[in-house]
Coordinates of C-alpha atoms in Angstrom, one line a residue:
X271 CA -7.9 -22.5 -8.0
X272 CA -7.9 -26.3 -7.6
X273 CA -11.6 -27.4 -7.6
X274 CA -12.7 -29.6 -4.9
X275 CA -10.0 -28.5 -2.4
X276 CA -12.4 -26.3 -0.5
X277 CA -15.9 -24.8 -0.5
X278 CA -16.4 -21.1 -1.5
X279 CA -17.1 -19.0 1.6
X280 CA -20.0 -17.5 -0.2
X281 CA -21.7 -20.9 -0.1
X282 CA -21.5 -21.1 3.7
X283 CA -24.2 -19.8 6.1
X284 CA -23.5 -18.3 9.4
X285 CA -25.9 -18.8 12.3
X286 CA -27.7 -15.6 13.2
X287 CA -25.7 -13.8 10.6
X288 CA -27.0 -10.4 9.5
X289 CA -28.4 -10.1 5.9
X290 CA -25.7 -9.3 3.3
X291 CA -25.0 -5.6 2.9
X292 CA -23.6 -4.5 -0.4
X293 CA -21.2 -1.5 0.0
X294 CA -21.7 1.5 -2.2
X295 CA -18.2 1.0 -3.5
X296 CA -15.4 -1.5 -3.2
X297 CA -12.0 -1.9 -4.8
X298 CA -10.4 -4.8 -6.6
X299 CA -6.7 -5.6 -6.7
X300 CA -6.6 -7.3 -10.1
X301 CA -4.0 -10.0 -10.8
X302 CA -4.1 -10.5 -14.5
X303 CA -1.0 -12.7 -14.5
X304 CA -1.5 -14.2 -11.1
X305 CA 1.6 -14.5 -9.0
X306 CA 3.9 -14.8 -12.0
X307 CA 6.7 -12.2 -11.8
X308 CA 10.0 -11.5 -13.6
X309 CA 11.7 -10.7 -10.3
X310 CA 12.4 -12.8 -7.2
X311 CA 12.2 -10.3 -4.4
X312 CA 13.2 -12.0 -1.1
X313 CA 10.3 -10.5 0.9
X314 CA 7.5 -11.0 -1.7
X315 CA 4.6 -12.7 -0.1
X316 CA 2.6 -13.2 -3.3
X317 CA 5.0 -15.3 -5.4
X318 CA 4.1 -18.5 -3.5
X319 CA 0.4 -18.0 -4.5
X320 CA 1.3 -19.7 -7.7
X321 CA 1.1 -23.0 -5.9
X322 CA -2.6 -22.5 -5.3
X323 CA -3.2 -23.5 -8.9
X324 CA -2.6 -26.7 -10.9
X325 CA 0.7 -27.2 -12.5
X326 CA 0.5 -26.0 -16.1
X327 CA -2.0 -23.2 -15.4
X328 CA -1.7 -20.4 -18.0
X329 CA -1.8 -17.6 -15.4
X330 CA -3.1 -15.2 -18.1
X331 CA -6.5 -13.5 -17.8
X332 CA -8.6 -14.5 -20.7
X333 CA -10.7 -12.2 -22.8
X334 CA -13.8 -13.8 -21.3
X335 CA -12.8 -13.1 -17.7
X336 CA -11.6 -9.6 -18.5
X337 CA -14.9 -8.7 -20.1
X338 CA -17.1 -10.4 -17.4
X339 CA -15.3 -9.0 -14.4
X340 CA -15.0 -5.5 -15.9
X341 CA -18.8 -5.4 -16.6
X342 CA -19.7 -6.8 -13.1
X343 CA -17.2 -4.5 -11.3
X344 CA -18.5 -1.3 -13.0
X345 CA -22.2 -2.3 -12.6
X346 CA -21.7 -3.0 -8.8
X347 CA -20.4 0.5 -8.0
X348 CA -22.7 3.3 -6.8
X349 CA -20.1 6.0 -7.0
X350 CA -19.2 8.4 -9.9
X351 CA -15.6 7.1 -10.3
X352 CA -14.3 3.5 -10.5
X353 CA -10.7 2.6 -10.2
X354 CA -9.1 -0.6 -11.7
X355 CA -6.0 -1.5 -9.7
X356 CA -3.7 -3.8 -11.8
X357 CA -1.2 -5.7 -9.7
X358 CA 0.7 -8.9 -9.6
X359 CA 3.0 -10.8 -9.7
X360 CA 4.0 -8.4 -12.4
X361 CA 1.1 -7.1 -14.5
X362 CA 3.3 -5.8 -17.4
X363 CA 4.1 -9.4 -18.3
X364 CA 0.6 -9.4 -19.9
X365 CA 1.9 -7.0 -22.6
X366 CA 0.6 -3.7 -23.9
X367 CA -2.1 -5.3 -26.1
X368 CA -3.9 -6.7 -23.1
X369 CA -4.1 -3.3 -21.4
X370 CA -5.2 -1.7 -24.7
X371 CA -8.0 -4.2 -24.7
X372 CA -8.7 -3.6 -21.0
X373 CA -9.3 0.1 -21.4
X374 CA -11.4 -0.5 -24.5
X375 CA -13.6 -2.9 -22.5
X376 CA -13.9 -0.4 -19.7
X377 CA -15.1 2.2 -22.1
X378 CA -17.6 -0.2 -23.6
X379 CA -19.0 -0.9 -20.1
X380 CA -18.8 2.6 -18.7
X381 CA -22.2 4.3 -18.1
X382 CA -22.6 7.9 -19.2
X383 CA -21.2 10.2 -16.5
X384 CA -19.0 7.6 -14.8
X385 CA -15.3 8.2 -14.7
X386 CA -12.9 5.3 -15.0
X387 CA -9.4 5.4 -13.5
X388 CA -6.5 2.9 -13.7
X389 CA -3.6 2.2 -11.4
X390 CA -0.7 -0.1 -12.2
X391 CA 1.7 -1.5 -9.6
X392 CA 4.9 -2.5 -11.3
X393 CA 8.6 -3.3 -10.7
X394 CA 9.3 -1.2 -13.8
X395 CA 11.6 -3.6 -15.5
X396 CA 9.6 -3.9 -18.7
X397 CA 8.6 -0.3 -19.0
X398 CA 9.8 1.5 -22.2
X399 CA 8.8 4.5 -24.2
X400 CA 5.8 2.7 -25.7
X401 CA 4.5 1.7 -22.3
X402 CA 5.0 5.2 -21.0
X403 CA 3.2 6.8 -23.9
X404 CA 0.2 4.4 -23.3
X405 CA 0.2 5.1 -19.6
X406 CA 0.3 8.8 -20.1
X407 CA -2.4 8.8 -22.8
X408 CA -4.8 6.8 -20.7
X409 CA -4.1 8.6 -17.4
X410 CA -2.7 5.6 -15.5
X411 CA -1.4 6.2 -12.0
X412 CA 1.8 4.1 -11.7
X413 CA 3.1 2.7 -8.4
X414 CA 6.8 2.0 -8.9
X415 CA 8.5 -0.4 -6.4
X416 CA 11.8 1.1 -5.3
X417 CA 13.4 0.6 -1.9
X418 CA 15.9 3.5 -1.8
X419 CA 19.4 4.0 -3.2
X420 CA 21.2 1.3 -5.0
X421 CA 22.6 -0.8 -2.1
X422 CA 19.5 -0.6 -0.1
X423 CA 17.2 -1.4 -3.0
X424 CA 19.4 -4.3 -4.2
X425 CA 19.5 -6.0 -0.8
X426 CA 16.2 -7.8 -1.4
X427 CA 14.9 -6.8 -4.8
X428 CA 16.7 -9.2 -7.2
X429 CA 15.8 -11.0 -10.4
X430 CA 15.4 -14.7 -11.0
X431 CA 19.1 -15.1 -11.1
X432 CA 19.7 -13.3 -7.9
X433 CA 21.1 -10.2 -9.6
X434 CA 20.4 -6.6 -8.5
X435 CA 17.7 -4.7 -10.2
X436 CA 18.3 -1.1 -9.2
X437 CA 19.6 0.1 -12.6
X438 CA 16.5 -1.2 -14.4
X439 CA 14.1 0.3 -11.9
X440 CA 15.9 3.6 -11.9
X441 CA 15.6 3.6 -15.7
X442 CA 11.9 3.1 -15.3
X443 CA 11.7 6.0 -12.9
X444 CA 13.4 8.3 -15.4
X445 CA 11.1 7.1 -18.2
X446 CA 8.0 7.9 -16.2
X447 CA 9.3 11.4 -15.5
X448 CA 10.3 11.9 -19.1
X449 CA 6.8 11.1 -20.3
X450 CA 5.0 12.9 -17.6
X451 CA 3.3 9.8 -16.2
X452 CA 1.7 10.3 -12.8
X453 CA 3.4 8.0 -10.4
X454 CA 4.3 7.3 -6.8
X455 CA 7.1 5.2 -5.3
X456 CA 6.2 2.2 -3.1
X457 CA 9.1 1.6 -0.7
X458 CA 9.1 -1.6 1.3
X459 CA 10.7 -0.9 4.6
X460 CA 12.7 -3.9 5.7
X461 CA 15.3 -4.9 8.2
X462 CA 18.1 -3.2 6.2
X463 CA 16.7 0.1 4.8
X464 CA 14.8 0.7 8.0
X465 CA 18.0 1.8 9.6
X466 CA 18.4 4.6 7.1
X467 CA 15.2 6.7 7.1
X468 CA 16.8 10.0 6.0
X469 CA 19.0 8.4 3.4
X470 CA 16.0 6.7 1.8
X471 CA 13.8 9.8 2.0
X472 CA 16.4 12.2 0.7
X473 CA 17.3 9.9 -2.1
X474 CA 13.6 10.0 -3.3
X475 CA 13.5 13.8 -2.9
X476 CA 16.7 14.2 -4.8
X477 CA 15.3 12.2 -7.7
X478 CA 12.2 14.4 -7.9
X479 CA 9.8 11.9 -6.3
X480 CA 6.8 13.8 -4.8
X481 CA 4.5 10.9 -3.8
X482 CA 5.8 8.1 -1.5
X483 CA 4.3 5.1 0.2
X484 CA 6.2 3.3 2.9
X485 CA 5.1 -0.3 3.4
X486 CA 6.5 -2.4 6.3
X487 CA 7.8 -5.9 5.4
X488 CA 6.3 -8.4 7.9
X489 CA 6.5 -12.1 7.2
X490 CA 6.0 -15.0 9.6
X491 CA 8.0 -18.2 9.7
X492 CA 6.4 -21.6 10.2
X493 CA 7.6 -21.7 13.9
X494 CA 5.7 -18.5 14.7
X495 CA 8.6 -16.1 14.5
X496 CA 9.4 -13.6 11.7
X497 CA 11.8 -13.7 8.8
X498 CA 15.2 -12.2 8.7
X499 CA 14.0 -9.4 6.4
X500 CA 11.0 -8.4 8.5
X501 CA 11.3 -4.9 9.9
X502 CA 11.3 -4.8 13.7
X503 CA 8.7 -2.8 15.5
X504 CA 11.2 -0.3 17.0
X505 CA 12.8 0.1 13.6
X506 CA 9.5 0.9 12.0
X507 CA 8.6 3.5 14.5
X508 CA 12.0 5.1 14.4
X509 CA 12.0 5.1 10.6
X510 CA 8.6 6.9 10.3
X511 CA 9.6 9.4 13.0
X512 CA 12.9 10.1 11.3
X513 CA 11.3 10.8 7.9
X514 CA 8.5 12.8 9.5
X515 CA 10.8 15.1 11.4
X516 CA 12.5 16.2 8.2
X517 CA 9.2 16.3 6.2
X518 CA 7.3 18.4 8.7
X519 CA 10.1 21.1 8.8
X520 CA 10.9 21.2 5.1
X521 CA 8.5 19.4 2.8
X522 CA 4.8 19.8 3.8
X523 CA 2.9 20.5 0.6
X524 CA 5.8 19.6 -1.6
X525 CA 6.3 15.9 -0.9
X526 CA 3.3 13.7 0.0
X527 CA 3.9 10.7 2.2
X528 CA 0.9 8.4 2.5
X529 CA 1.4 7.6 6.2
X530 CA 1.4 11.3 7.1
X531 CA -1.6 12.2 4.9
X532 CA -3.6 9.4 6.4
X533 CA -2.6 10.4 9.9
X534 CA -3.8 13.9 9.3
X535 CA -7.2 12.6 8.2
X536 CA -7.5 11.0 11.7
X537 CA -6.5 14.2 13.5
X538 CA -9.1 16.2 11.7
X539 CA -11.8 13.7 12.6
X540 CA -12.1 11.8 9.3
X541 CA -12.0 8.0 8.9
X542 CA -8.5 7.1 7.7
X543 CA -8.8 6.2 4.0
X544 CA -6.0 3.6 4.0
X545 CA -7.4 0.2 4.9
X546 CA -4.5 -0.6 7.3
X547 CA -5.8 2.2 9.6
X548 CA -9.5 2.2 8.9
X549 CA -11.8 0.9 11.6
X550 CA -13.1 -2.0 9.3
X551 CA -12.0 -3.5 6.1
X552 CA -13.5 -6.0 3.6
X553 CA -14.0 -3.6 0.7
X554 CA -10.6 -4.1 -0.9
X555 CA -10.6 -7.6 -2.5
X556 CA -8.3 -9.5 -4.8
X557 CA -9.3 -11.1 -8.1
X558 CA -7.0 -13.7 -9.7
X559 CA -6.4 -14.2 -13.4
X560 CA -9.2 -16.8 -13.7
X561 CA -11.9 -14.8 -11.9
X562 CA -11.3 -16.3 -8.4
X563 CA -12.2 -13.7 -5.8
X564 CA -10.6 -13.5 -2.4
X565 CA -11.2 -11.4 0.7
X566 CA -7.9 -9.5 0.4
X567 CA -4.6 -9.9 -1.4
X568 CA -3.0 -10.7 1.9
X569 CA -5.6 -13.5 2.3
X570 CA -5.3 -15.3 -1.0
X571 CA -5.7 -18.8 0.3
X572 CA -8.3 -21.5 0.6
X573 CA -9.8 -20.1 3.8
X574 CA -10.7 -16.8 2.2
X575 CA -11.7 -17.9 -1.3
X576 CA -15.2 -16.4 -1.9
X577 CA -15.9 -17.9 -5.3
X578 CA -15.4 -17.3 -9.0
X579 CA -17.1 -14.4 -10.7
X580 CA -17.6 -16.5 -13.8
X581 CA -19.9 -18.8 -11.7
X582 CA -21.3 -16.5 -9.0
X583 CA -22.2 -12.8 -9.4
X584 CA -19.5 -10.6 -8.0
X585 CA -22.1 -8.6 -6.0
X586 CA -23.2 -11.8 -4.2
X587 CA -19.6 -12.6 -3.3
X588 CA -18.7 -9.1 -2.0
X589 CA -22.0 -8.8 0.0
X590 CA -21.7 -12.4 1.4
X591 CA -22.1 -12.8 5.2
X592 CA -18.5 -14.2 5.3
X593 CA -17.0 -11.2 3.6
X594 CA -19.0 -8.6 5.6
X595 CA -17.9 -10.4 8.8
X596 CA -14.3 -10.5 7.6
X597 CA -14.4 -6.7 7.4
X598 CA -16.1 -6.1 10.8
X599 CA -13.7 -8.5 12.6
X600 CA -10.9 -6.0 12.1
X601 CA -12.7 -3.8 14.7
X602 CA -14.6 -6.4 16.7
X603 CA -11.6 -8.6 17.5
X604 CA -9.3 -5.9 18.9
X605 CA -7.8 -6.8 22.3
X606 CA -8.6 -4.5 25.2
X607 CA -5.1 -3.1 25.1
X608 CA -5.9 -1.6 21.7
X609 CA -9.4 -0.5 22.6
X610 CA -8.0 1.5 25.5
X611 CA -5.0 2.9 23.5
X612 CA -4.9 6.7 23.2
X613 CA -3.9 6.5 19.5
X614 CA -6.5 4.0 18.5
X615 CA -8.4 6.6 16.5
X616 CA -5.4 6.9 14.2
X617 CA -4.1 3.3 14.2
X618 CA -7.3 1.1 14.6
X619 CA -5.1 -1.9 15.3
X620 CA -3.3 -2.1 11.9
X621 CA -3.8 -4.8 9.4
X622 CA -5.3 -8.0 10.8
X623 CA -2.7 -10.2 9.0
X624 CA 0.0 -8.9 11.4
X625 CA -2.0 -9.3 14.6
X626 CA -0.1 -12.3 15.8
X627 CA 1.6 -11.3 19.1
X628 CA 0.1 -10.9 22.6
X629 CA -0.6 -7.8 24.6
X630 CA 1.5 -7.1 27.8
X631 CA -1.3 -8.8 29.8
X632 CA -1.3 -11.9 27.6
X633 CA -4.3 -11.3 25.4
X634 CA -3.7 -12.5 21.8
X635 CA -4.3 -10.4 18.7
X636 CA -1.9 -7.5 19.1
X637 CA -0.2 -6.1 15.9
X638 CA 3.4 -7.1 15.5
X639 CA 4.3 -3.5 14.8
X640 CA 2.2 -2.1 17.6
X641 CA 5.2 -0.5 19.5
X642 CA 6.4 1.2 16.4
X643 CA 3.0 2.5 15.4
X644 CA 2.4 3.8 19.0
X645 CA 5.8 5.5 19.0
X646 CA 5.0 7.2 15.6
X647 CA 1.5 8.3 16.4
X648 CA 2.6 9.6 19.8
X649 CA 5.5 11.4 18.3
X650 CA 3.6 13.2 15.6
X651 CA 0.6 14.1 17.8
X652 CA 1.5 17.7 18.6
X653 CA 2.4 18.4 15.0
X654 CA -0.8 16.9 13.7
X655 CA -2.9 18.9 16.2
X656 CA -1.2 22.0 14.9
X657 CA -1.8 21.1 11.3
X658 CA -5.5 20.3 12.1
X659 CA -5.8 23.7 13.8
X660 CA -4.3 25.4 10.7
X661 CA -6.8 23.6 8.5
X662 CA -9.7 24.5 10.7
X663 CA -8.7 28.2 10.6
X664 CA -8.4 28.3 6.8
X665 CA -4.7 27.9 6.5
X666 CA -2.8 25.2 4.6
X667 CA -1.0 22.5 6.6
X668 CA 2.2 23.7 5.0
X669 CA 2.1 26.8 7.2
X670 CA 3.4 24.5 10.0
X671 CA 6.9 24.9 8.6
X672 CA 6.8 28.7 9.3
X673 CA 5.4 28.1 12.8
X674 CA 8.1 25.6 13.6
X675 CA 10.8 27.9 12.3
X676 CA 9.6 30.7 14.5
X677 CA 9.3 28.5 17.5
X678 CA 12.9 27.2 17.0
X679 CA 14.2 30.8 16.6
X680 CA 12.5 31.8 19.8
X681 CA 14.0 28.8 21.5
X682 CA 17.4 30.1 20.6
X683 CA 18.5 27.2 18.4
X684 CA 21.7 28.3 16.8
X685 CA 23.0 27.2 13.5
X686 CA 25.7 25.1 15.1
X687 CA 23.4 23.5 17.7
X688 CA 22.3 19.8 17.3
X689 CA 19.2 19.7 15.1
X690 CA 16.0 19.3 17.1
X691 CA 14.9 16.6 14.7
X692 CA 17.3 14.2 16.4
X693 CA 19.4 13.4 13.3
X694 CA 22.6 14.1 15.3
X695 CA 23.7 16.6 12.7
X696 CA 24.1 20.4 13.2
X697 CA 21.0 22.4 12.7
X698 CA 22.6 24.4 9.8
X699 CA 23.3 21.3 7.7
X700 CA 20.1 19.5 8.6
X701 CA 16.6 21.1 9.1
X702 CA 18.0 24.6 9.0
X703 CA 19.6 24.1 5.6
X704 CA 16.5 25.1 3.7
X705 CA 15.0 27.5 6.2

């Protein structure tokens, strides 16, 4: 970070601010190679973060930063398991030796009885057998970025020369499966693939993917609009509903979709574990290659720079009044339209970075995808209530598939009738095909 451009937020005082409160646990999104990547995905919001640093910066985490932040991060946690989340840019550009060193440092700093876990978010381009053997040996959970079948993936996920990347990412998928590496697929839902929910979902299922995260692409333009690749609210809602309608009839307990798992948490009375839908945030921060700490990886800019962990203890930065207020503001700045919404308990207003439109009565601060989220949560409500009832009575949520099958049989849905999931296909070739 360019020194002198701004003052760390941790150095500021807020009038009447409550005393700092250190959370029992927090998570770091670690950027060991900064924003540097070997791809040039159209919708990537992080690539431009390279410009925060002086020209000629190395963008490689040094041994000193690695050892210092690892020790501080572990010492700050008051939970039995600590997860290191390696992201980018593209973290595999650091090379295998860096990650061998990282796990060695973790082990050196790990107190007796504490478990260390690692996750790696990657585009997969550099993965090979050696990488996969290492990831398997050390129990890494890999998040592989893949946006669906070839033409949907290649629409925006291109390399520095603008060439498609599907073949390289698909090769990585098969390598992870070959070596038994635990992984999930992260699919960015954009303007193009959002129109094909079942095609995307069935492609993943057909390739043996069991764990899927759908992430909406939302990017603003300087004039206050959104980019051409940004998913529209109605697309987002229809996409989620389309995938859900197939999943709830065929795949509960076999395929795990993060959005659906998090929704079920809300319906059984738990706090949603995903920060997007939690009441407050502020406990998932981003650390850059040189030790600069930011409020969140969506807020890596001068206004949310907390300080550098090589100069100020990490615990002081995380517990700073600025960061604690940042987390509470997610809840405290909700417009009335959200506070009175019947699905607030599941949505909680979404990520603050996307709250840039106004409510129907003109109050600012509404999430850009509000209409889509409301459509989705309203649509799944009866299914979620049923799964919650099944759980409370000691049955697995997957039992809902038998319940729905019986209900549809009693309703007289024939094999040649339109499928109740709304796909437009006949029941016998859609949701009835595997029942």
